[in-house]
Tab-separated table of C-alpha atoms (C1' of nucleotides) in Angstrom:
chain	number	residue	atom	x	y	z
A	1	UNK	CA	26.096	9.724	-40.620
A	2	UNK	CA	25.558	13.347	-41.603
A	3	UNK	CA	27.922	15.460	-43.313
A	4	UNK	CA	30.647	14.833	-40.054
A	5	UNK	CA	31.342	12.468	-38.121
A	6	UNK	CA	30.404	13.161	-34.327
A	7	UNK	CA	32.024	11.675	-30.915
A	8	UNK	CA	29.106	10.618	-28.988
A	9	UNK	CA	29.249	12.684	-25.892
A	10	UNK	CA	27.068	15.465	-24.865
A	11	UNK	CA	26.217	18.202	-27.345
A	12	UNK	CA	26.951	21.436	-24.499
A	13	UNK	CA	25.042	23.788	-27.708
A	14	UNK	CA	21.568	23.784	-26.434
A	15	UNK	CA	20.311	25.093	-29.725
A	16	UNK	CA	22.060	22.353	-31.415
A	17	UNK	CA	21.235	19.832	-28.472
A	18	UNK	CA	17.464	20.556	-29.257
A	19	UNK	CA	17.778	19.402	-32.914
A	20	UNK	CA	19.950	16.841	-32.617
A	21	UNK	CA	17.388	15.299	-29.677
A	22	UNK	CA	14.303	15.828	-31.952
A	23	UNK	CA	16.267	14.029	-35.090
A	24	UNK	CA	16.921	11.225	-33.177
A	25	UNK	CA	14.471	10.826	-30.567
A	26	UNK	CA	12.387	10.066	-34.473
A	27	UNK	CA	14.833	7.711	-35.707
A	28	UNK	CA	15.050	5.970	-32.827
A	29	UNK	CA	11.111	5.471	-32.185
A	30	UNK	CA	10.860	4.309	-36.100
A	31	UNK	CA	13.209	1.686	-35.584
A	32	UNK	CA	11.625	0.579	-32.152
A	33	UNK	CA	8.656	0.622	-34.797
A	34	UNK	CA	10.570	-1.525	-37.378
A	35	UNK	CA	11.628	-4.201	-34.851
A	36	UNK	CA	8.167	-4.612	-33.484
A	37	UNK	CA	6.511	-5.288	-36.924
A	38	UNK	CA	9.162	-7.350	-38.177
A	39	UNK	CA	10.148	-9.503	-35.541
A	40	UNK	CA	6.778	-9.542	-34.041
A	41	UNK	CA	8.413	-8.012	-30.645
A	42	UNK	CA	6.688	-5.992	-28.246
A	43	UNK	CA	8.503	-2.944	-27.711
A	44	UNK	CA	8.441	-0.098	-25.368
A	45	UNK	CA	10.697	3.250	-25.485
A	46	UNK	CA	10.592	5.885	-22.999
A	47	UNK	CA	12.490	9.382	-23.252
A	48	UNK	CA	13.311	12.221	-21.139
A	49	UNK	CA	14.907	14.881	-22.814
A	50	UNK	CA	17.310	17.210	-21.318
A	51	UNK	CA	14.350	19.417	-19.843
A	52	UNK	CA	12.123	16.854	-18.365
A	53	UNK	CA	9.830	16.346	-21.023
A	54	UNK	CA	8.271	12.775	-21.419
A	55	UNK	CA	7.987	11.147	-25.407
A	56	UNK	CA	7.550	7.400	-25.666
A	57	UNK	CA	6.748	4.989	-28.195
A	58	UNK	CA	4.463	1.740	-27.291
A	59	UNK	CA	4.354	-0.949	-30.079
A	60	UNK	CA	1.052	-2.553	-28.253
A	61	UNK	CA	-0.004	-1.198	-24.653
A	62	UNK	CA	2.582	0.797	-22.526
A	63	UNK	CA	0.324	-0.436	-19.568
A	64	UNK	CA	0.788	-4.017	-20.751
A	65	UNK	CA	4.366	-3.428	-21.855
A	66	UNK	CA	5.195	-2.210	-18.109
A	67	UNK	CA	2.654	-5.076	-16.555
A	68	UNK	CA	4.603	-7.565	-18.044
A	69	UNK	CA	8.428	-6.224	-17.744
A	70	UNK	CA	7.521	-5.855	-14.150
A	71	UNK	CA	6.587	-9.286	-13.900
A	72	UNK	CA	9.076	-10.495	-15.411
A	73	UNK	CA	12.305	-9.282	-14.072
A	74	UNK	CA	12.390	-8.307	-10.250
A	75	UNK	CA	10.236	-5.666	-9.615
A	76	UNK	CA	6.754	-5.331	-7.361
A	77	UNK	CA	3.768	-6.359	-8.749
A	78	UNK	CA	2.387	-3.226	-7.373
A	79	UNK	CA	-1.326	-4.408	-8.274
A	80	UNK	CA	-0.943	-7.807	-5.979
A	81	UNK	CA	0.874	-6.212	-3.263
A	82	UNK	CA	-1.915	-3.151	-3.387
A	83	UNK	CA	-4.620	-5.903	-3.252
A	84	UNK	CA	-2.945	-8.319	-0.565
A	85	UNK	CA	-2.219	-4.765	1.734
A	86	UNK	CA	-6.234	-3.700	1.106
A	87	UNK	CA	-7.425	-7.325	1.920
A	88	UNK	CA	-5.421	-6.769	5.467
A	89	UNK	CA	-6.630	-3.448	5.846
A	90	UNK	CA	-10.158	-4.239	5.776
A	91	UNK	CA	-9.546	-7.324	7.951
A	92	UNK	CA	-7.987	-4.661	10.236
A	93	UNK	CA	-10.713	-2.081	9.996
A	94	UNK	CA	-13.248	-5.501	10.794
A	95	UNK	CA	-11.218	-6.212	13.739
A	96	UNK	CA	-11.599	-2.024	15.031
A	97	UNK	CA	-15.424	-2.654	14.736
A	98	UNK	CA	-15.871	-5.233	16.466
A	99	UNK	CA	-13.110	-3.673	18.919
A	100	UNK	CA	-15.616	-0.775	19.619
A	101	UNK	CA	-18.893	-3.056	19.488
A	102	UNK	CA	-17.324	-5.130	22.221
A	103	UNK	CA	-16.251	-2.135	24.280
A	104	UNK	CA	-19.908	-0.904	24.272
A	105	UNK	CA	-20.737	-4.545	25.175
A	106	UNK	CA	-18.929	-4.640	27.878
A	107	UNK	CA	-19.853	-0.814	29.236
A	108	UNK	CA	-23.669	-2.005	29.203
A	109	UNK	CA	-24.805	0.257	26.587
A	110	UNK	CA	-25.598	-2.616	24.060
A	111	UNK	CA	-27.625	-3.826	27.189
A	112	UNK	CA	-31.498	-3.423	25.288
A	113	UNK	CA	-29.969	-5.816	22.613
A	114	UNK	CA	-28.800	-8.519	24.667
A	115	UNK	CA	-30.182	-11.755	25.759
A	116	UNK	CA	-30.917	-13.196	29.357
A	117	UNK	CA	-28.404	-15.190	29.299
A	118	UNK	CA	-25.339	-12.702	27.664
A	119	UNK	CA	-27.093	-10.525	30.486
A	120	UNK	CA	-25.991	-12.558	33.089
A	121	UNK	CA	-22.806	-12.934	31.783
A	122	UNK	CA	-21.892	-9.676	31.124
A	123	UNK	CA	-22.885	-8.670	34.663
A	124	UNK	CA	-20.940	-11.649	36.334
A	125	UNK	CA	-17.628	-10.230	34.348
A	126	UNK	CA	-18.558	-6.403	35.387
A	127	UNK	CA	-18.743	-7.762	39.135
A	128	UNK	CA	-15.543	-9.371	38.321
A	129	UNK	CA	-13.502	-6.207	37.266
A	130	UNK	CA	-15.460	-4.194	39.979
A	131	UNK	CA	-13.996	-6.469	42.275
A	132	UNK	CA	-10.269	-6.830	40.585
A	133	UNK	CA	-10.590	-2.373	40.751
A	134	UNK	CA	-11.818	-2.254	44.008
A	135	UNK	CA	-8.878	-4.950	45.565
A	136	UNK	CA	-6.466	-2.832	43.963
A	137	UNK	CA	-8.017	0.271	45.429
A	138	UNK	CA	-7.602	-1.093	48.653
A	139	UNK	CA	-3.782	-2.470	48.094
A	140	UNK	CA	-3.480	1.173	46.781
A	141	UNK	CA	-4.962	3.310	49.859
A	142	UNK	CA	-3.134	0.688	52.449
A	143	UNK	CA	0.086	1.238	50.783
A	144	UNK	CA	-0.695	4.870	50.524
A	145	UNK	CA	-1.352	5.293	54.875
A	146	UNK	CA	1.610	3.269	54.861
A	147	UNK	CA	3.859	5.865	53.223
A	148	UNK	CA	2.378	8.469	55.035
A	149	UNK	CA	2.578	7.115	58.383
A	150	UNK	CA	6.457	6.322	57.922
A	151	UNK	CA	6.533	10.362	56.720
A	152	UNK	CA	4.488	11.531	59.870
A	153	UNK	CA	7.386	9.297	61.678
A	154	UNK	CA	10.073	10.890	60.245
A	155	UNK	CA	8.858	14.308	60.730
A	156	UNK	CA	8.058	13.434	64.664
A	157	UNK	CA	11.634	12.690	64.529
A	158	UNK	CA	13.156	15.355	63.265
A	159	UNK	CA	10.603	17.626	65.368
A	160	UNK	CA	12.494	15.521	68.243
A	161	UNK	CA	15.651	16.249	67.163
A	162	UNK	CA	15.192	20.047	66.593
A	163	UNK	CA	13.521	20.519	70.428
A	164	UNK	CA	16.567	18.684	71.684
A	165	UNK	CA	19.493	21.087	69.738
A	166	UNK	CA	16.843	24.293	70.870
A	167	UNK	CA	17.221	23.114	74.356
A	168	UNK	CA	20.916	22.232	74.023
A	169	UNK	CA	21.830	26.127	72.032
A	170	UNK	CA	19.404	28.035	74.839
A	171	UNK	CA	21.229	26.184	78.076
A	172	UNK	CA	24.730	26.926	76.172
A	173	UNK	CA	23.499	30.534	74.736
A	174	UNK	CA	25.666	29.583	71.449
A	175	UNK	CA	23.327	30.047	68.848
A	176	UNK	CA	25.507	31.042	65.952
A	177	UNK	CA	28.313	28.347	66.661
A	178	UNK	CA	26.481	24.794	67.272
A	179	UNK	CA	24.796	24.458	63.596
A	180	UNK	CA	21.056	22.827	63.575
A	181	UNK	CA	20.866	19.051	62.862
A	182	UNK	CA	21.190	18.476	59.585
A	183	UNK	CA	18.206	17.780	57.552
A	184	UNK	CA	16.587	19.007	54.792
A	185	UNK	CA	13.037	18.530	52.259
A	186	UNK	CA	14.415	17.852	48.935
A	187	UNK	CA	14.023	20.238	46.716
A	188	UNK	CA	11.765	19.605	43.754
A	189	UNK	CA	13.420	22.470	41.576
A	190	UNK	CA	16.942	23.540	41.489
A	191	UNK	CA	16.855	26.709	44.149
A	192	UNK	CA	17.516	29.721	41.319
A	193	UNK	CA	17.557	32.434	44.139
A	194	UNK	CA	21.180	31.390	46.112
A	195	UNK	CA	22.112	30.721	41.991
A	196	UNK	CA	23.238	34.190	41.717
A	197	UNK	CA	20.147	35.036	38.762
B	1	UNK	CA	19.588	-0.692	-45.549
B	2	UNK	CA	20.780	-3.800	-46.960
B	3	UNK	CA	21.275	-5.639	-50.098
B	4	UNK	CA	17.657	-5.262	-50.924
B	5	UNK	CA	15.027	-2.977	-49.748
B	6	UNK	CA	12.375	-4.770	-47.401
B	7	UNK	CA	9.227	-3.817	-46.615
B	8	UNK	CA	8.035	-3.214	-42.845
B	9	UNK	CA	5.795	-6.376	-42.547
B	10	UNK	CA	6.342	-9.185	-39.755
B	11	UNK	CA	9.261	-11.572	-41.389
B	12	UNK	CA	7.581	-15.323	-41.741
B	13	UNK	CA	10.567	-16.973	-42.156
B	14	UNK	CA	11.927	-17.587	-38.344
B	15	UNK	CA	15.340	-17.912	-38.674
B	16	UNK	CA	15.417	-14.984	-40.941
B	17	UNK	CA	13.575	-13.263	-38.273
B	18	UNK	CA	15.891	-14.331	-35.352
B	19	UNK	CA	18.825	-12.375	-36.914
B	20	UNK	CA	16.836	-9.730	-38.097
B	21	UNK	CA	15.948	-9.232	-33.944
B	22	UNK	CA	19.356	-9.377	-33.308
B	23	UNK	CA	20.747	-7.442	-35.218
B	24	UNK	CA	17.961	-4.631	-34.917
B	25	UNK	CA	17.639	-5.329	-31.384
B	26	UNK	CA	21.303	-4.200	-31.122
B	27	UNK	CA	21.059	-1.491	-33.305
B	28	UNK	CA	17.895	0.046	-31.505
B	29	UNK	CA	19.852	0.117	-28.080
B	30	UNK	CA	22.868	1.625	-29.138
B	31	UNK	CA	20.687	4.615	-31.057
B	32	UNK	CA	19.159	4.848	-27.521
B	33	UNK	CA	22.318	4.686	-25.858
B	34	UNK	CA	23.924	7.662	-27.791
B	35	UNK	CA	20.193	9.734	-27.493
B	36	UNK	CA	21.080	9.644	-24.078
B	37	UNK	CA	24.676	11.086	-24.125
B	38	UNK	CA	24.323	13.567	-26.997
B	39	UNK	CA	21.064	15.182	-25.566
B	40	UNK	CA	21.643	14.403	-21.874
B	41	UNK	CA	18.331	12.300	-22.230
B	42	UNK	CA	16.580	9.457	-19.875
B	43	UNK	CA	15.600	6.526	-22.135
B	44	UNK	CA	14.383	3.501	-21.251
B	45	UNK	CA	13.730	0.475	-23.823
B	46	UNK	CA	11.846	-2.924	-23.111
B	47	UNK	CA	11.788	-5.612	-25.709
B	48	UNK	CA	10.207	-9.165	-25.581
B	49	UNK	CA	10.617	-10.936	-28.649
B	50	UNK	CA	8.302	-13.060	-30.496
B	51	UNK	CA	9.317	-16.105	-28.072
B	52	UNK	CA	8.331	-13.730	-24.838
B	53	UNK	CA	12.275	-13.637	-24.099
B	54	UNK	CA	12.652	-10.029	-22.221
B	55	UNK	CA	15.465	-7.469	-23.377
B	56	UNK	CA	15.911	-4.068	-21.632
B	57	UNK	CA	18.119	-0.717	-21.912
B	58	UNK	CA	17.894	2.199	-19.394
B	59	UNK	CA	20.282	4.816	-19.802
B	60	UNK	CA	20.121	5.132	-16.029
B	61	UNK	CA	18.273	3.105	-13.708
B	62	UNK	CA	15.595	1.577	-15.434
B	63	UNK	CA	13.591	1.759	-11.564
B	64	UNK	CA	14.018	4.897	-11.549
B	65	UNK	CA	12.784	5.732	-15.116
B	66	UNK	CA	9.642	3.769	-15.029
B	67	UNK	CA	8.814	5.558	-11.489
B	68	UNK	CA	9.452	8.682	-13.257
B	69	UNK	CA	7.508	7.612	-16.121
B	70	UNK	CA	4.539	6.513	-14.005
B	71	UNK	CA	4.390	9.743	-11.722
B	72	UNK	CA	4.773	11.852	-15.401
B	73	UNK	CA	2.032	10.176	-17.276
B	74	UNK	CA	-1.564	8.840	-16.606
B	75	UNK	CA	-0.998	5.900	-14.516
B	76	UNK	CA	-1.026	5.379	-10.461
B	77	UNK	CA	2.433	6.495	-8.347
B	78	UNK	CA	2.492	3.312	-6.732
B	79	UNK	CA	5.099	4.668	-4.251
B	80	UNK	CA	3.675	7.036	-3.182
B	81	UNK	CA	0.138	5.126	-2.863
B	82	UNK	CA	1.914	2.782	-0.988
B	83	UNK	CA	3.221	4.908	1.319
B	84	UNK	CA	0.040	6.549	2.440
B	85	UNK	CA	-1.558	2.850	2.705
B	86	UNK	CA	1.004	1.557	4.850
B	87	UNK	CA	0.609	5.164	7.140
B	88	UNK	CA	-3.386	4.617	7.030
B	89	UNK	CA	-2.149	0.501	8.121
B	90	UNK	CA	-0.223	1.724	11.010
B	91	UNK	CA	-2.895	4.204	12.494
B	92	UNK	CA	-5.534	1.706	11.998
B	93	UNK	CA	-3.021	-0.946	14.361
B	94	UNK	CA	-1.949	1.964	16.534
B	95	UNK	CA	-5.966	2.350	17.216
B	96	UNK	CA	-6.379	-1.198	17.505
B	97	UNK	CA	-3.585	-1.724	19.750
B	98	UNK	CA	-5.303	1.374	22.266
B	99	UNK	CA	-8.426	-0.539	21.561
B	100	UNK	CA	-7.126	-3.664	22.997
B	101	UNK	CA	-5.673	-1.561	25.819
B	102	UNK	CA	-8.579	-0.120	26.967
B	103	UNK	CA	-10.745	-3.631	26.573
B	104	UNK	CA	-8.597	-4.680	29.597
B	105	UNK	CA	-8.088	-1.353	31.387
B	106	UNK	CA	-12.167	-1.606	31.596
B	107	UNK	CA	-12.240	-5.174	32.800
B	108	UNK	CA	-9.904	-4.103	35.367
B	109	UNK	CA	-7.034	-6.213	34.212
B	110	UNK	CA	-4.422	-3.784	34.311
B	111	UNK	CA	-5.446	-2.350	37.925
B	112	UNK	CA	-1.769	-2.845	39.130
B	113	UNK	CA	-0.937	0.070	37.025
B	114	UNK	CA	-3.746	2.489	37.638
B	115	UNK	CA	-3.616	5.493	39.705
B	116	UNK	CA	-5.815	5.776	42.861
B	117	UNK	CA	-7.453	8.431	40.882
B	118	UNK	CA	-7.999	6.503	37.915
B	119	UNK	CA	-9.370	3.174	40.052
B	120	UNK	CA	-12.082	5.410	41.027
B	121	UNK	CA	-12.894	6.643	37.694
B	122	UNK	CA	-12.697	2.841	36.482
B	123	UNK	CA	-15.103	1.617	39.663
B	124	UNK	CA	-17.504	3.972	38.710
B	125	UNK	CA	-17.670	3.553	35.285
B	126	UNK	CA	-18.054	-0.212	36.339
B	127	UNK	CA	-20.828	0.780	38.600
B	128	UNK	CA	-22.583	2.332	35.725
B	129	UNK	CA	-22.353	-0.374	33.698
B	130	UNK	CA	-23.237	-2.890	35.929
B	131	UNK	CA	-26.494	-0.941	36.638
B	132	UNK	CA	-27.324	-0.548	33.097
B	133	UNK	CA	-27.215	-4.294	33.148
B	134	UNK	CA	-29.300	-5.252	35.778
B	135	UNK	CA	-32.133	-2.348	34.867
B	136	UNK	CA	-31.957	-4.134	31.620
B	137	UNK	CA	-31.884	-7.775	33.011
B	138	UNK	CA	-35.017	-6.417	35.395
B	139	UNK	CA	-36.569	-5.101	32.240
B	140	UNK	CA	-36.312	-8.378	30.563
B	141	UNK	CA	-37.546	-10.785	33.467
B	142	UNK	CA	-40.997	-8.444	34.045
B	143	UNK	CA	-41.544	-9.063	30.081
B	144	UNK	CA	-41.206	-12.850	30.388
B	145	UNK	CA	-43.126	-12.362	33.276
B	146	UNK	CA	-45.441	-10.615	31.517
B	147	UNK	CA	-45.643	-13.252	28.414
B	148	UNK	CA	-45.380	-16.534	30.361
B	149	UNK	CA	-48.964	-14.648	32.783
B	150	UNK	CA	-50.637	-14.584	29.403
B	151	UNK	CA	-49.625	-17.269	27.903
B	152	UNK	CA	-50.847	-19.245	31.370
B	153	UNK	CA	-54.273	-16.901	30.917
B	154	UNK	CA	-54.781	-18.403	27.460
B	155	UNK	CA	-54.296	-22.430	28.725
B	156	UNK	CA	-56.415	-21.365	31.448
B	157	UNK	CA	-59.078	-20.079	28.928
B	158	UNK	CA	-58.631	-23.304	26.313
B	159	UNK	CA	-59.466	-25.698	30.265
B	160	UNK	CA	-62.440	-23.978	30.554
B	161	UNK	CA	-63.872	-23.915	27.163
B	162	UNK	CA	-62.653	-27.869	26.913
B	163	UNK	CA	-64.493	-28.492	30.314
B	164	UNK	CA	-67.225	-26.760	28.644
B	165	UNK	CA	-67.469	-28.636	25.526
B	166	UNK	CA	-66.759	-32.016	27.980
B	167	UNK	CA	-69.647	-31.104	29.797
B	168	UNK	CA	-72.017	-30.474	26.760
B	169	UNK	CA	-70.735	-33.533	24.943
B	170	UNK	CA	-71.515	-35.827	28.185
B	171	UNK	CA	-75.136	-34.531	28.104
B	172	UNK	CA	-76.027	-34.762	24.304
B	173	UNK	CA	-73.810	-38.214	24.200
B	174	UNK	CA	-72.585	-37.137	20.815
B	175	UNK	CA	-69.119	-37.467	21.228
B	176	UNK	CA	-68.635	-38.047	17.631
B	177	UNK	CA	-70.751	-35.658	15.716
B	178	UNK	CA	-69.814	-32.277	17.626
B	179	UNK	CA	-66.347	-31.482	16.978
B	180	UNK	CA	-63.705	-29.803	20.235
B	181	UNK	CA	-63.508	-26.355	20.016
B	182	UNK	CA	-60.505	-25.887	17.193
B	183	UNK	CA	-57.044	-24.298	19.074
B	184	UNK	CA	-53.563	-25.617	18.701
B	185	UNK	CA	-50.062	-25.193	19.713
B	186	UNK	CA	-48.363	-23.896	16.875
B	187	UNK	CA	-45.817	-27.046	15.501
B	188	UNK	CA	-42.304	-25.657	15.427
B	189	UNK	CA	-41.493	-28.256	12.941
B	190	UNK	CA	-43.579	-29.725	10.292
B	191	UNK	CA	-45.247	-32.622	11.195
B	192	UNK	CA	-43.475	-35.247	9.317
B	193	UNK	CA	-45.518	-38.021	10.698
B	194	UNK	CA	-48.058	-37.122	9.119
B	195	UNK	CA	-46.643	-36.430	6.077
B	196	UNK	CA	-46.250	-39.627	5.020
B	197	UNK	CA	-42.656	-40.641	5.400
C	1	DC	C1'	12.468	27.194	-33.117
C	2	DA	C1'	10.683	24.193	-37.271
C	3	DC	C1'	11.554	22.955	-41.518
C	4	DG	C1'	14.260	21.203	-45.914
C	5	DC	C1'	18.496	19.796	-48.083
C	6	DT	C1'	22.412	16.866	-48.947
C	7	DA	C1'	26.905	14.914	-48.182
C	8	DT	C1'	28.287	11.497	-45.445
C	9	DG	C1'	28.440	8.026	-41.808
C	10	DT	C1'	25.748	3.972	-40.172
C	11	DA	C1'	22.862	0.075	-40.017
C	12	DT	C1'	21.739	-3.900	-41.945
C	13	DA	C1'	19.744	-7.608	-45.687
C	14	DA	C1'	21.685	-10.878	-48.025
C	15	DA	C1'	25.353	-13.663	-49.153
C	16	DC	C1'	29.186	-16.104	-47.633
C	17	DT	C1'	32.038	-18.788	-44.351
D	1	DT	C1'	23.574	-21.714	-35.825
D	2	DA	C1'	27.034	-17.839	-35.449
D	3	DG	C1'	30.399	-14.630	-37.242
D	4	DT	C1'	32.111	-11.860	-41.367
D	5	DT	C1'	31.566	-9.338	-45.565
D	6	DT	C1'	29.515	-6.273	-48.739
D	7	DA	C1'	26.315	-3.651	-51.326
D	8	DT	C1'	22.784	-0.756	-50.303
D	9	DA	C1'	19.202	1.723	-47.847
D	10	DC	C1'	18.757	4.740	-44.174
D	11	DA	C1'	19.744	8.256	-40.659
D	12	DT	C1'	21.435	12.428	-39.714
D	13	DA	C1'	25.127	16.670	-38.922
D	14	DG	C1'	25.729	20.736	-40.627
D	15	DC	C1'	23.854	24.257	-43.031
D	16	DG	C1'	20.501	27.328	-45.146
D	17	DT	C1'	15.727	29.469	-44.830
DNA sequence: CACGCTATGTATAAACT
DNA sequence: TAGTTTATACATAGCGT
């Protein structure tokens, strides 16, 4: 239709490209026009051209248009999911409240606000979890001495050990030949000095 | 573009109108269709017909276009929306989680895995707490102290003044004339007795 | 680049099958 | 109701301004 017939691939003249785009881009929004007062349809046409620039056409709504495609073939609802998520998300926030209310509760500085009886029971729990700390406190410091004292036993040993080679080297006068028991502190980092840096 | 020239008014006659979709239906997509390849141009068409029946053409991804449309014009960038929701979501649980956390690190429930340093930290904060309580719980008993003494001064007051009258009545022998002196316990409920039922 | 023109190719209304 | 045909209206490629 025009005064050639065209293949219908892409036009590579920009110049011509332009024209051809604005031509059609027309024609093609008057039918979508056409069909959607004749047929009573509800049409929607959306264009990018070649540059990035947005044109569309809307018979009714483009919100509705998009609403409905979206609910009817696969999509999101994005408006129901966005609700559902915020209802959870204030049920969340709710929950963080009441979180730090109850934290406060139980650190006694809601205390002026509180009944008798939530008074009592708020201090019986504290003395519980004093006394759940200070068991584990203890468990901790015993086992604690405990490693120490099997330390302070090694070290008596190795003290033994090192008085008995001493007196062994000095009655034999062979200091640089009979090597020292072997022992050793582990060391924490690797020793850069005897690296060679 | 046809035997007869129409005019661009919705077609009454329904079957008439059916192939009139159809045929203009196809026509409309394959205009879009070569828009797209001659100019190197996004389009996107959406069609419901008069009977709600959904038809579509997207040059690419029609996804993709509508996303592209939405972020382009107006409307919200769901996407991205969501996105920052669901990040907002997983701080608030992230906070709620430490919340929870720290709700048993205080009532000493996770003692096994606190540091000697930490236990003390944790008794003392107990300690603190605990003390906040009881000054409070002391704070409360004096005040119902306080209100029970007065309340006891007042019924000691009302004995007196109903000896009083008892004694005045006996003498003037006019039980029925002089009324008691008027004070009542305030009724916490009304009085339904004497309300008729 | 934004028009207007016009020869020509297309789309399609109506008729037919 | 669906495909085919055909006469016609319409859209538009190339060109000029």
């Amino acid at each position: 239709m025009g005064r050639g017939k065209i293949e219908i691939k892409k036009i590579e003249n920009t110049t011509n490209r332009q024209v051809t785009f604005s031509k059609r881009r027309a024609g093609l929004f008057k039918k979508a026009r056409e069909l959607s007062i004749l047929c009573a349809a509800d049409v929607a046409v959306i264009v990018f051209n070649s540059t990035g620039r947005l044109f569309d056409f809307a018979s009714s709504s483009m919100k509705r248009i998009l609403e409905r495609y979206r609910s009817a073939c696969g999509g999101h609802d994005w408006n129901n999911e966005h609700e559902q998520m915020l209802c959870q998300f204030r049920n969340l926030r709710k929950e963080n409240e009441d979180l730090h209310r109850e934290i406060r509760y139980v650190m006694g500085e809601d205390a002026d606000s509180l009944s008798p009886k939530q008074l009592d029971y708020l201090e019986g729990n504290l003395e519980i979890a004093a006394k759940k700390v200070r068991e584990r406190k203890t468990e901790v410091l015993k086992y604690e001495r405990r490693k120490t004292e099997s330390k302070v036993n090694g070290l008596e040993q190795k003290c033994i050990l090192l008085k008995q080679w001493l007196a062994t080297a000095e009655n034999l006068e062979e200091y640089d030949q009979t090597p020292p028991p072997t022992f050793r502190v582990q060391p924490s980092q690797p020793n850069l000095q005897s690296a060679g840096y």
